[in-house]
């Protein structure tokens, strides 16, 4: 009887241990990506109204002076998702500030949830876009989840020719 109880206890402990490992919440930038997915569909408001949640993204990264949803907010969105997940962001509003965040990842090594930075205007300009990598489309272009993509949080395609860097925290 004692051996049977010990065996049952071993089985139970083994199941509990395995269960806790597989159900463990993601950490780092993956937790930020998981959180970002919950904001899909969030849009800027038209006219003089401003989406409160977008303004909160600016507050989360230390820019509470921004009181509208027309200011470029892709970096505020990525930064807010990182900060809300307990991961330090760049706290900057320029997308290219993420070129210095985390570890560099080559285009061919990107994994879902990595942060990606693209050039805008020209490759050498200060302008850019930052978002979370989702997948590649059949042509090899990047599908990314980001804020301020057609004035909302959604998944859009970006050309691989505009890719500057992938980042992993």
Short mmCIF file of C-alpha atoms in Angstrom, two decimals:
data_model
loop_
_atom_site.label_atom_id
_atom_site.label_comp_id
_atom_site.label_asym_id
_atom_site.label_seq_id
_atom_site.Cartn_x
_atom_site.Cartn_y
_atom_site.Cartn_z
CA UNK A 1 0.00 0.00 0.00
CA UNK A 2 2.80 2.39 0.91
CA UNK A 3 4.57 1.68 -2.42
CA UNK A 4 1.35 2.29 -4.33
CA UNK A 5 0.84 5.65 -2.63
CA UNK A 6 4.45 6.64 -3.33
CA UNK A 7 4.05 5.69 -7.00
CA UNK A 8 0.83 7.72 -7.28
CA UNK A 9 2.54 10.68 -5.62
CA UNK A 10 5.46 10.44 -8.08
CA UNK A 11 3.07 10.41 -11.02
CA UNK A 12 1.13 13.36 -9.64
CA UNK A 13 4.26 15.41 -9.00
CA UNK A 14 5.56 14.61 -12.47
CA UNK A 15 2.31 15.77 -14.08
CA UNK A 16 2.23 18.96 -12.04
CA UNK A 17 5.82 19.78 -12.94
CA UNK A 18 5.32 19.11 -16.65
CA UNK A 19 2.09 21.11 -16.65
CA UNK A 20 3.63 24.14 -15.00
CA UNK A 21 6.44 24.22 -17.55
CA UNK A 22 4.18 24.05 -20.59
CA UNK A 23 1.71 26.57 -19.22
CA UNK A 24 4.34 29.08 -18.23
CA UNK A 25 3.67 32.57 -19.59
CA UNK A 26 6.08 33.90 -22.23
CA UNK A 27 8.68 36.36 -21.06
CA UNK A 28 10.58 39.26 -22.58
CA UNK A 29 9.68 40.52 -26.02
CA UNK A 30 7.43 37.46 -26.57
CA UNK A 31 5.22 38.57 -23.69
CA UNK A 32 5.08 42.03 -25.28
CA UNK A 33 4.08 40.47 -28.62
CA UNK A 34 1.37 38.39 -26.96
CA UNK A 35 0.02 41.56 -25.32
CA UNK A 36 0.23 43.50 -28.60
CA UNK A 37 -2.07 40.96 -30.28
CA UNK A 38 -4.84 41.96 -27.86
CA UNK A 39 -4.87 45.48 -29.34
CA UNK A 40 -5.58 44.41 -32.94
CA UNK A 41 -8.27 46.66 -34.35
CA UNK A 42 -7.55 49.64 -32.07
CA UNK A 43 -7.90 52.77 -34.26
CA UNK A 44 -7.26 56.45 -34.17
CA UNK A 45 -10.44 58.46 -33.73
CA UNK A 46 -11.44 60.88 -36.50
CA UNK A 47 -11.55 64.63 -36.04
CA UNK A 48 -10.79 66.32 -32.73
CA UNK A 49 -11.35 63.17 -30.66
CA UNK A 50 -8.35 61.08 -29.63
CA UNK A 51 -8.15 57.41 -28.68
CA UNK A 52 -7.35 57.27 -24.96
CA UNK A 53 -5.46 53.98 -25.24
CA UNK A 54 -3.11 55.37 -27.89
CA UNK A 55 -2.36 58.39 -25.68
CA UNK A 56 -1.63 55.94 -22.85
CA UNK A 57 1.03 54.26 -25.04
CA UNK A 58 2.87 57.60 -25.10
CA UNK A 59 2.51 57.92 -21.31
CA UNK A 60 3.91 54.41 -20.80
CA UNK A 61 7.16 55.39 -22.50
CA UNK A 62 7.51 58.73 -20.72
CA UNK A 63 5.94 61.11 -23.25
CA UNK A 64 2.80 62.25 -21.46
CA UNK A 65 3.03 65.57 -23.30
CA UNK A 66 1.55 63.85 -26.38
CA UNK A 67 -2.21 64.35 -26.17
CA UNK A 68 -3.35 63.27 -29.63
CA UNK A 69 -3.49 60.11 -31.71
CA UNK A 70 -2.12 61.76 -34.87
CA UNK A 71 1.50 61.87 -33.67
CA UNK A 72 3.40 58.92 -35.16
CA UNK A 73 2.89 56.16 -32.62
CA UNK A 74 4.47 52.93 -33.90
CA UNK A 75 7.43 53.25 -31.48
CA UNK A 76 5.12 54.28 -28.62
CA UNK A 77 3.06 51.14 -29.25
CA UNK A 78 6.05 48.76 -29.28
CA UNK A 79 7.55 50.54 -26.27
CA UNK A 80 4.30 50.41 -24.29
CA UNK A 81 3.92 46.69 -24.98
CA UNK A 82 7.48 46.07 -23.77
CA UNK A 83 7.08 48.27 -20.68
CA UNK A 84 3.73 46.68 -19.78
CA UNK A 85 5.41 43.28 -20.03
CA UNK A 86 8.19 44.29 -17.66
CA UNK A 87 10.81 44.73 -20.40
CA UNK A 88 12.63 48.06 -20.73
CA UNK A 89 11.99 49.81 -24.04
CA UNK A 90 14.04 52.58 -25.64
CA UNK A 91 11.42 55.06 -24.34
CA UNK A 92 11.95 57.00 -27.57
CA UNK A 93 9.36 57.88 -30.18
CA UNK A 94 11.54 57.33 -33.23
CA UNK A 95 11.28 53.84 -34.71
CA UNK A 96 14.99 53.64 -35.49
CA UNK A 97 15.83 53.89 -31.78
CA UNK A 98 15.04 50.15 -31.74
CA UNK A 99 18.13 49.53 -33.89
CA UNK A 100 20.00 49.71 -30.58
CA UNK A 101 17.56 47.58 -28.54
CA UNK A 102 18.21 43.92 -27.73
CA UNK A 103 20.29 41.67 -29.96
CA UNK A 104 20.42 41.93 -33.74
CA UNK A 105 18.66 39.20 -35.72
CA UNK A 106 19.20 38.62 -39.45
CA UNK A 107 16.24 38.62 -41.79
CA UNK A 108 16.49 34.88 -42.40
CA UNK A 109 16.63 34.15 -38.65
CA UNK A 110 13.52 36.09 -37.62
CA UNK A 111 11.04 34.35 -35.33
CA UNK A 112 7.48 35.29 -34.51
CA UNK A 113 7.43 38.06 -31.91
CA UNK A 114 10.84 39.55 -32.80
CA UNK A 115 10.91 43.32 -33.19
CA UNK A 116 11.60 44.55 -36.72
CA UNK A 117 12.72 47.97 -37.91
CA UNK A 118 12.14 49.32 -41.41
CA UNK A 119 13.33 52.43 -43.19
CA UNK A 120 10.89 55.06 -44.36
CA UNK A 121 11.65 57.90 -46.76
CA UNK A 122 15.10 56.59 -47.60
CA UNK A 123 17.46 54.02 -46.14
CA UNK A 124 19.70 56.77 -44.76
CA UNK A 125 16.97 59.03 -43.33
CA UNK A 126 16.01 59.24 -39.67
CA UNK A 127 12.48 58.01 -40.44
CA UNK A 128 11.36 54.46 -39.90
CA UNK A 129 8.74 52.03 -38.71
CA UNK A 130 8.91 49.47 -35.90
CA UNK A 131 6.61 46.51 -35.27
CA UNK A 132 6.49 42.85 -34.20
CA UNK A 133 7.35 40.16 -36.76
CA UNK A 134 4.51 37.71 -37.48
CA UNK A 135 5.63 35.69 -40.51
CA UNK A 136 6.85 35.83 -44.10
CA UNK A 137 4.41 35.89 -46.98
CA UNK A 138 5.00 33.58 -49.99
CA UNK A 139 7.13 36.25 -51.73
CA UNK A 140 9.41 36.60 -48.70
CA UNK A 141 8.04 39.94 -47.55
CA UNK A 142 7.34 40.46 -43.86
CA UNK A 143 3.96 40.39 -42.16
CA UNK A 144 4.15 42.54 -39.05
CA UNK A 145 1.86 43.46 -36.17
CA UNK A 146 2.22 47.10 -35.29
CA UNK A 147 0.63 50.33 -34.27
CA UNK A 148 0.02 53.26 -36.60
CA UNK A 149 -0.31 50.95 -39.59
CA UNK A 150 -3.08 52.65 -41.59
CA UNK A 151 -3.89 54.51 -38.34
CA UNK A 152 -4.55 51.34 -36.36
CA UNK A 153 -3.07 48.23 -34.77
CA UNK A 154 -3.11 45.47 -37.35
CA UNK A 155 -1.01 43.07 -39.41
CA UNK A 156 0.39 44.49 -42.63
CA UNK A 157 2.96 43.48 -45.22
CA UNK A 158 6.29 45.30 -45.48
CA UNK A 159 8.77 44.72 -48.25
CA UNK A 160 11.91 42.84 -47.28
CA UNK A 161 13.81 45.54 -49.20
CA UNK A 162 12.86 48.04 -46.46
CA UNK A 163 14.11 45.80 -43.61
CA UNK A 164 16.87 47.36 -41.51
CA UNK A 165 17.12 44.98 -38.55
CA UNK A 166 15.41 42.38 -36.46
CA UNK A 167 15.82 42.62 -32.71
CA UNK A 168 15.35 40.05 -29.96
CA UNK A 169 15.34 40.88 -26.25
#
